[in-house]
Amino acid sequence: MTARPLEPVGPCDPGEDPAAIFDALPSSHRAQFRAEYDEALDAAHDLARFKQVQALLRQWRLRAIAYARPGYEEAVQDALEGRTEMFTRYTPPDWEGRVRAISSTVSTDGPCMS
């Protein structure tokens, strides 16, 4: 017997299927996705630009996952309004020491410096 969670553990990943991405997006973003997708499909008639469709699907896939995360809209508003106290600050161990060591070895006498 295998245990299964009653609720989804995280947002559903729509993959790179355009219909699944469209369905996963909030209604407020669907028109923009559709317009960009249609534009990319039109451009894909030129074989050199076919990768544009793939890149667009990857980008919107990640957006759909992000939009589905709890608290996403609030985090965007916090960022837009400069409320940084809500953000977690993480500094890797020994980061300060590495930054100081690198900056002390960088020469300011190079040809690009005036």
CSV table of N, CA and C in Angstrom, one decimal:
chain,number,residue,atom,x,y,z
A,1,MET,N,0.8,-1.2,0.0
A,1,MET,CA,0.0,0.0,0.0
A,1,MET,C,0.9,1.2,0.0
A,2,THR,N,0.6,2.2,-0.8
A,2,THR,CA,1.3,3.4,-0.9
A,2,THR,C,0.6,4.6,-0.4
A,3,ALA,N,1.2,5.4,0.5
A,3,ALA,CA,0.6,6.6,1.0
A,3,ALA,C,0.6,7.7,0.0
A,4,ARG,N,-0.5,8.4,-0.1
A,4,ARG,CA,-0.7,9.5,-1.0
A,4,ARG,C,-1.2,10.7,-0.3
A,5,PRO,N,-0.7,11.9,-0.5
A,5,PRO,CA,-1.2,13.0,0.2
A,5,PRO,C,-2.6,13.4,-0.3
A,6,LEU,N,-3.5,13.8,0.6
A,6,LEU,CA,-4.8,14.2,0.2
A,6,LEU,C,-4.8,15.5,-0.7
A,7,GLU,N,-3.9,16.4,-0.3
A,7,GLU,CA,-3.8,17.7,-1.1
A,7,GLU,C,-2.6,17.7,-1.9
A,8,PRO,N,-2.6,18.4,-3.0
A,8,PRO,CA,-1.4,18.5,-3.8
A,8,PRO,C,-0.2,19.0,-3.0
A,9,VAL,N,1.0,18.5,-3.2
A,9,VAL,CA,2.1,19.0,-2.4
A,9,VAL,C,2.6,20.3,-2.9
A,10,GLY,N,2.5,20.6,-4.2
A,10,GLY,CA,3.0,21.8,-4.8
A,10,GLY,C,2.2,22.2,-6.0
A,11,PRO,N,2.5,23.3,-6.6
A,11,PRO,CA,1.8,23.6,-7.9
A,11,PRO,C,2.0,22.6,-8.9
A,12,CYS,N,1.0,22.4,-9.7
A,12,CYS,CA,1.1,21.4,-10.8
A,12,CYS,C,2.0,22.0,-11.9
A,13,ASP,N,2.9,21.2,-12.4
A,13,ASP,CA,3.8,21.6,-13.5
A,13,ASP,C,3.1,21.2,-14.8
A,14,PRO,N,2.7,22.2,-15.6
A,14,PRO,CA,2.0,21.9,-16.8
A,14,PRO,C,2.9,21.4,-18.0
A,15,GLY,N,4.2,21.3,-17.7
A,15,GLY,CA,5.1,20.9,-18.8
A,15,GLY,C,5.2,22.0,-19.8
A,16,GLU,N,5.5,21.6,-21.0
A,16,GLU,CA,5.6,22.5,-22.1
A,16,GLU,C,4.4,22.4,-23.1
A,17,ASP,N,3.3,21.8,-22.7
A,17,ASP,CA,2.1,21.7,-23.5
A,17,ASP,C,1.4,23.0,-23.4
A,18,PRO,N,1.2,23.7,-24.6
A,18,PRO,CA,0.6,25.0,-24.5
A,18,PRO,C,-0.8,25.0,-23.9
A,19,ALA,N,-1.6,24.0,-24.2
A,19,ALA,CA,-3.0,23.9,-23.6
A,19,ALA,C,-2.9,23.8,-22.1
A,20,ALA,N,-2.0,23.0,-21.6
A,20,ALA,CA,-1.9,22.8,-20.1
A,20,ALA,C,-1.3,24.1,-19.5
A,21,ILE,N,-0.4,24.8,-20.1
A,21,ILE,CA,0.1,26.1,-19.6
A,21,ILE,C,-1.1,27.0,-19.6
A,22,PHE,N,-1.8,27.1,-20.6
A,22,PHE,CA,-3.0,28.1,-20.7
A,22,PHE,C,-3.9,27.8,-19.5
A,23,ASP,N,-4.3,26.5,-19.3
A,23,ASP,CA,-5.2,26.1,-18.2
A,23,ASP,C,-4.6,26.4,-16.8
A,24,ALA,N,-3.3,26.3,-16.7
A,24,ALA,CA,-2.6,26.5,-15.4
A,24,ALA,C,-2.5,28.0,-15.0
A,25,LEU,N,-2.6,28.9,-16.0
A,25,LEU,CA,-2.4,30.3,-15.8
A,25,LEU,C,-3.7,30.9,-15.2
A,26,PRO,N,-3.5,31.9,-14.3
A,26,PRO,CA,-4.6,32.7,-13.8
A,26,PRO,C,-5.3,33.4,-15.0
A,27,SER,N,-6.6,33.6,-15.0
A,27,SER,CA,-7.3,34.2,-16.1
A,27,SER,C,-6.7,35.6,-16.5
A,28,SER,N,-6.1,36.3,-15.5
A,28,SER,CA,-5.5,37.6,-15.8
A,28,SER,C,-4.3,37.5,-16.7
A,29,HIS,N,-3.7,36.4,-16.9
A,29,HIS,CA,-2.5,36.2,-17.7
A,29,HIS,C,-2.7,35.5,-19.0
A,30,ARG,N,-3.9,34.9,-19.2
A,30,ARG,CA,-4.1,34.0,-20.3
A,30,ARG,C,-4.1,34.8,-21.7
A,31,ALA,N,-4.6,36.0,-21.7
A,31,ALA,CA,-4.7,36.7,-23.0
A,31,ALA,C,-3.3,37.1,-23.4
A,32,GLN,N,-2.4,37.4,-22.5
A,32,GLN,CA,-1.0,37.8,-22.9
A,32,GLN,C,-0.3,36.5,-23.4
A,33,PHE,N,-0.5,35.4,-22.7
A,33,PHE,CA,0.1,34.1,-23.1
A,33,PHE,C,-0.3,33.8,-24.6
A,34,ARG,N,-1.6,33.9,-24.8
A,34,ARG,CA,-2.2,33.5,-26.1
A,34,ARG,C,-1.6,34.4,-27.2
A,35,ALA,N,-1.5,35.7,-26.9
A,35,ALA,CA,-1.0,36.7,-27.9
A,35,ALA,C,0.4,36.4,-28.2
A,36,GLU,N,1.2,36.1,-27.2
A,36,GLU,CA,2.7,35.8,-27.4
A,36,GLU,C,2.9,34.5,-28.1
A,37,TYR,N,2.0,33.5,-27.7
A,37,TYR,CA,2.1,32.2,-28.3
A,37,TYR,C,1.7,32.2,-29.8
A,38,ASP,N,0.7,32.9,-30.1
A,38,ASP,CA,0.3,33.1,-31.5
A,38,ASP,C,1.4,33.8,-32.4
A,39,GLU,N,2.0,34.8,-31.8
A,39,GLU,CA,3.0,35.5,-32.4
A,39,GLU,C,4.2,34.6,-32.7
A,40,ALA,N,4.6,33.8,-31.7
A,40,ALA,CA,5.7,32.9,-31.8
A,40,ALA,C,5.4,31.8,-32.9
A,41,LEU,N,4.2,31.4,-32.9
A,41,LEU,CA,3.8,30.4,-34.0
A,41,LEU,C,3.9,31.0,-35.4
A,42,ASP,N,3.5,32.2,-35.5
A,42,ASP,CA,3.6,32.9,-36.8
A,42,ASP,C,5.1,33.0,-37.2
A,43,ALA,N,5.9,33.3,-36.2
A,43,ALA,CA,7.4,33.5,-36.5
A,43,ALA,C,8.0,32.1,-36.8
A,44,ALA,N,7.4,31.0,-36.3
A,44,ALA,CA,8.0,29.7,-36.5
A,44,ALA,C,8.0,29.2,-37.9
A,45,HIS,N,7.2,29.9,-38.8
A,45,HIS,CA,7.2,29.5,-40.2
A,45,HIS,C,8.6,29.7,-40.8
A,46,ASP,N,9.4,30.6,-40.2
A,46,ASP,CA,10.8,30.8,-40.6
A,46,ASP,C,11.5,29.8,-39.7
A,47,LEU,N,12.1,28.8,-40.3
A,47,LEU,CA,12.7,27.7,-39.5
A,47,LEU,C,13.8,28.2,-38.5
A,48,ALA,N,14.5,29.3,-38.9
A,48,ALA,CA,15.5,29.9,-38.0
A,48,ALA,C,14.9,30.4,-36.7
A,49,ARG,N,13.6,30.7,-36.7
A,49,ARG,CA,13.0,31.2,-35.5
A,49,ARG,C,12.1,30.2,-34.8
A,50,PHE,N,12.2,28.9,-35.1
A,50,PHE,CA,11.3,27.9,-34.5
A,50,PHE,C,11.6,27.8,-33.0
A,51,LYS,N,12.9,28.0,-32.6
A,51,LYS,CA,13.2,27.9,-31.2
A,51,LYS,C,12.6,28.9,-30.4
A,52,GLN,N,12.0,30.0,-31.0
A,52,GLN,CA,11.3,31.0,-30.3
A,52,GLN,C,10.1,30.4,-29.6
A,53,VAL,N,9.4,29.5,-30.2
A,53,VAL,CA,8.2,28.8,-29.7
A,53,VAL,C,8.6,28.0,-28.4
A,54,GLN,N,9.7,27.3,-28.5
A,54,GLN,CA,10.2,26.5,-27.4
A,54,GLN,C,10.6,27.3,-26.2
A,55,ALA,N,11.3,28.4,-26.5
A,55,ALA,CA,11.7,29.3,-25.4
A,55,ALA,C,10.5,30.0,-24.8
A,56,LEU,N,9.5,30.3,-25.5
A,56,LEU,CA,8.3,30.9,-25.0
A,56,LEU,C,7.5,30.0,-24.1
A,57,LEU,N,7.4,28.7,-24.5
A,57,LEU,CA,6.7,27.7,-23.7
A,57,LEU,C,7.5,27.5,-22.4
A,58,ARG,N,8.8,27.4,-22.5
A,58,ARG,CA,9.6,27.2,-21.2
A,58,ARG,C,9.3,28.4,-20.3
A,59,GLN,N,9.4,29.6,-20.8
A,59,GLN,CA,9.2,30.8,-20.0
A,59,GLN,C,7.8,30.8,-19.3
A,60,TRP,N,6.8,30.6,-20.1
A,60,TRP,CA,5.4,30.6,-19.6
A,60,TRP,C,5.1,29.4,-18.7
A,61,ARG,N,5.8,28.3,-18.9
A,61,ARG,CA,5.7,27.2,-18.0
A,61,ARG,C,6.1,27.6,-16.6
A,62,LEU,N,7.3,28.3,-16.5
A,62,LEU,CA,7.8,28.7,-15.2
A,62,LEU,C,6.9,29.8,-14.6
A,63,ARG,N,6.4,30.7,-15.4
A,63,ARG,CA,5.5,31.7,-14.9
A,63,ARG,C,4.2,31.0,-14.3
A,64,ALA,N,3.7,30.0,-15.0
A,64,ALA,CA,2.5,29.4,-14.5
A,64,ALA,C,2.8,28.7,-13.1
A,65,ILE,N,3.9,28.1,-13.0
A,65,ILE,CA,4.3,27.5,-11.7
A,65,ILE,C,4.4,28.6,-10.6
A,66,ALA,N,5.1,29.7,-11.0
A,66,ALA,CA,5.3,30.8,-10.0
A,66,ALA,C,3.9,31.4,-9.6
A,67,TYR,N,3.1,31.7,-10.6
A,67,TYR,CA,1.8,32.3,-10.3
A,67,TYR,C,0.9,31.4,-9.4
A,68,ALA,N,1.1,30.1,-9.5
A,68,ALA,CA,0.3,29.2,-8.7
A,68,ALA,C,0.8,29.1,-7.2
A,69,ARG,N,2.0,29.6,-6.9
A,69,ARG,CA,2.5,29.5,-5.6
A,69,ARG,C,1.7,30.4,-4.6
A,70,PRO,N,1.4,29.8,-3.4
A,70,PRO,CA,0.7,30.7,-2.4
A,70,PRO,C,1.6,31.9,-2.1
A,71,GLY,N,0.9,33.0,-2.0
A,71,GLY,CA,1.7,34.2,-1.6
A,71,GLY,C,2.4,34.9,-2.7
A,72,TYR,N,2.3,34.5,-4.0
A,72,TYR,CA,3.0,35.1,-5.1
A,72,TYR,C,2.6,36.5,-5.3
A,73,GLU,N,1.3,36.8,-5.4
A,73,GLU,CA,0.8,38.2,-5.6
A,73,GLU,C,1.2,39.1,-4.5
A,74,GLU,N,1.2,38.6,-3.2
A,74,GLU,CA,1.6,39.4,-2.1
A,74,GLU,C,3.1,39.8,-2.2
A,75,ALA,N,3.9,38.8,-2.6
A,75,ALA,CA,5.3,39.0,-2.7
A,75,ALA,C,5.6,40.0,-3.8
A,76,VAL,N,4.9,40.0,-4.9
A,76,VAL,CA,5.1,41.0,-6.0
A,76,VAL,C,4.8,42.4,-5.4
A,77,GLN,N,3.6,42.5,-4.7
A,77,GLN,CA,3.3,43.8,-4.2
A,77,GLN,C,4.3,44.3,-3.2
A,78,ASP,N,4.8,43.4,-2.3
A,78,ASP,CA,5.8,43.8,-1.4
A,78,ASP,C,7.1,44.3,-2.1
A,79,ALA,N,7.5,43.6,-3.2
A,79,ALA,CA,8.6,44.1,-3.9
A,79,ALA,C,8.4,45.4,-4.6
A,80,LEU,N,7.2,45.6,-5.2
A,80,LEU,CA,6.9,46.8,-5.9
A,80,LEU,C,6.8,48.0,-4.9
A,81,GLU,N,6.4,47.8,-3.7
A,81,GLU,CA,6.2,48.8,-2.7
A,81,GLU,C,7.4,49.0,-1.8
A,82,GLY,N,8.5,48.2,-2.1
A,82,GLY,CA,9.7,48.3,-1.4
A,82,GLY,C,9.7,47.8,0.0
A,83,ARG,N,8.8,46.9,0.3
A,83,ARG,CA,8.7,46.3,1.6
A,83,ARG,C,9.7,45.1,1.7
A,84,THR,N,10.9,45.4,1.9
A,84,THR,CA,12.0,44.3,1.9
A,84,THR,C,12.0,43.5,3.2
A,85,GLU,N,11.4,43.9,4.2
A,85,GLU,CA,11.5,43.2,5.5
A,85,GLU,C,10.8,41.8,5.4
A,86,MET,N,10.0,41.6,4.3
A,86,MET,CA,9.3,40.4,4.1
A,86,MET,C,10.2,39.3,3.4
A,87,PHE,N,11.3,39.8,2.8
A,87,PHE,CA,12.2,38.9,2.1
A,87,PHE,C,13.2,38.2,3.0
A,88,THR,N,13.5,37.0,2.7
A,88,THR,CA,14.5,36.3,3.5
A,88,THR,C,15.9,36.6,2.9
A,89,ARG,N,16.8,37.0,3.8
A,89,ARG,CA,18.2,37.2,3.3
A,89,ARG,C,19.0,36.0,3.6
A,90,TYR,N,19.7,35.5,2.7
A,90,TYR,CA,20.6,34.4,2.9
A,90,TYR,C,22.0,34.8,2.4
A,91,THR,N,23.0,34.6,3.2
A,91,THR,CA,24.4,34.8,2.9
A,91,THR,C,25.1,33.5,3.0
A,92,PRO,N,25.6,32.9,2.0
A,92,PRO,CA,26.3,31.7,2.1
A,92,PRO,C,27.5,31.8,3.1
A,93,PRO,N,27.8,30.7,3.8
A,93,PRO,CA,28.9,30.7,4.8
A,93,PRO,C,30.2,31.2,4.1
A,94,ASP,N,30.9,32.0,4.9
A,94,ASP,CA,32.2,32.6,4.4
A,94,ASP,C,32.1,33.5,3.2
A,95,TRP,N,30.9,33.9,2.9
A,95,TRP,CA,30.7,34.8,1.7
A,95,TRP,C,31.4,36.1,1.9
A,96,GLU,N,31.3,36.8,3.0
A,96,GLU,CA,31.9,38.0,3.3
A,96,GLU,C,33.4,37.9,3.1
A,97,GLY,N,34.0,36.9,3.6
A,97,GLY,CA,35.5,36.7,3.5
A,97,GLY,C,35.9,36.5,2.0
A,98,ARG,N,35.1,35.8,1.3
A,98,ARG,CA,35.4,35.6,-0.2
A,98,ARG,C,35.3,36.9,-0.9
A,99,VAL,N,34.3,37.7,-0.6
A,99,VAL,CA,34.1,39.0,-1.3
A,99,VAL,C,35.3,39.9,-1.0
A,100,ARG,N,35.7,40.0,0.2
A,100,ARG,CA,36.9,40.8,0.6
A,100,ARG,C,38.1,40.3,-0.1
A,101,ALA,N,38.4,39.0,-0.1
A,101,ALA,CA,39.6,38.4,-0.7
A,101,ALA,C,39.6,38.7,-2.2
A,102,ILE,N,38.5,38.6,-2.9
A,102,ILE,CA,38.5,38.9,-4.3
A,102,ILE,C,38.7,40.4,-4.6
A,103,SER,N,38.0,41.2,-3.8
A,103,SER,CA,38.2,42.7,-4.1
A,103,SER,C,39.6,43.2,-3.8
A,104,SER,N,40.3,42.5,-2.9
A,104,SER,CA,41.6,43.0,-2.6
A,104,SER,C,42.6,42.5,-3.6
A,105,THR,N,42.3,41.5,-4.4
A,105,THR,CA,43.2,41.1,-5.5
A,105,THR,C,42.9,41.7,-6.8
A,106,VAL,N,41.8,42.4,-6.9
A,106,VAL,CA,41.4,43.1,-8.2
A,106,VAL,C,42.2,44.4,-8.3
A,107,SER,N,42.9,44.6,-9.4
A,107,SER,CA,43.6,45.8,-9.6
A,107,SER,C,42.8,46.9,-10.2
A,108,THR,N,42.9,48.1,-9.7
A,108,THR,CA,42.2,49.2,-10.2
A,108,THR,C,43.1,50.0,-11.2
A,109,ASP,N,44.3,49.5,-11.5
A,109,ASP,CA,45.2,50.2,-12.4
A,109,ASP,C,45.0,49.7,-13.9
A,110,GLY,N,44.0,48.9,-14.1
A,110,GLY,CA,43.8,48.3,-15.5
A,110,GLY,C,43.5,49.3,-16.5
A,111,PRO,N,43.6,48.9,-17.8
A,111,PRO,CA,43.4,49.8,-18.9
A,111,PRO,C,42.0,50.4,-18.9
A,112,CYS,N,41.0,49.8,-18.3
A,112,CYS,CA,39.6,50.3,-18.4
A,112,CYS,C,39.4,51.4,-17.3
A,113,MET,N,40.2,51.4,-16.3
A,113,MET,CA,40.0,52.4,-15.2
A,113,MET,C,40.6,53.7,-15.5
A,114,SER,N,40.0,54.8,-15.1
A,114,SER,CA,40.6,56.1,-15.4
A,114,SER,C,41.0,56.8,-14.1
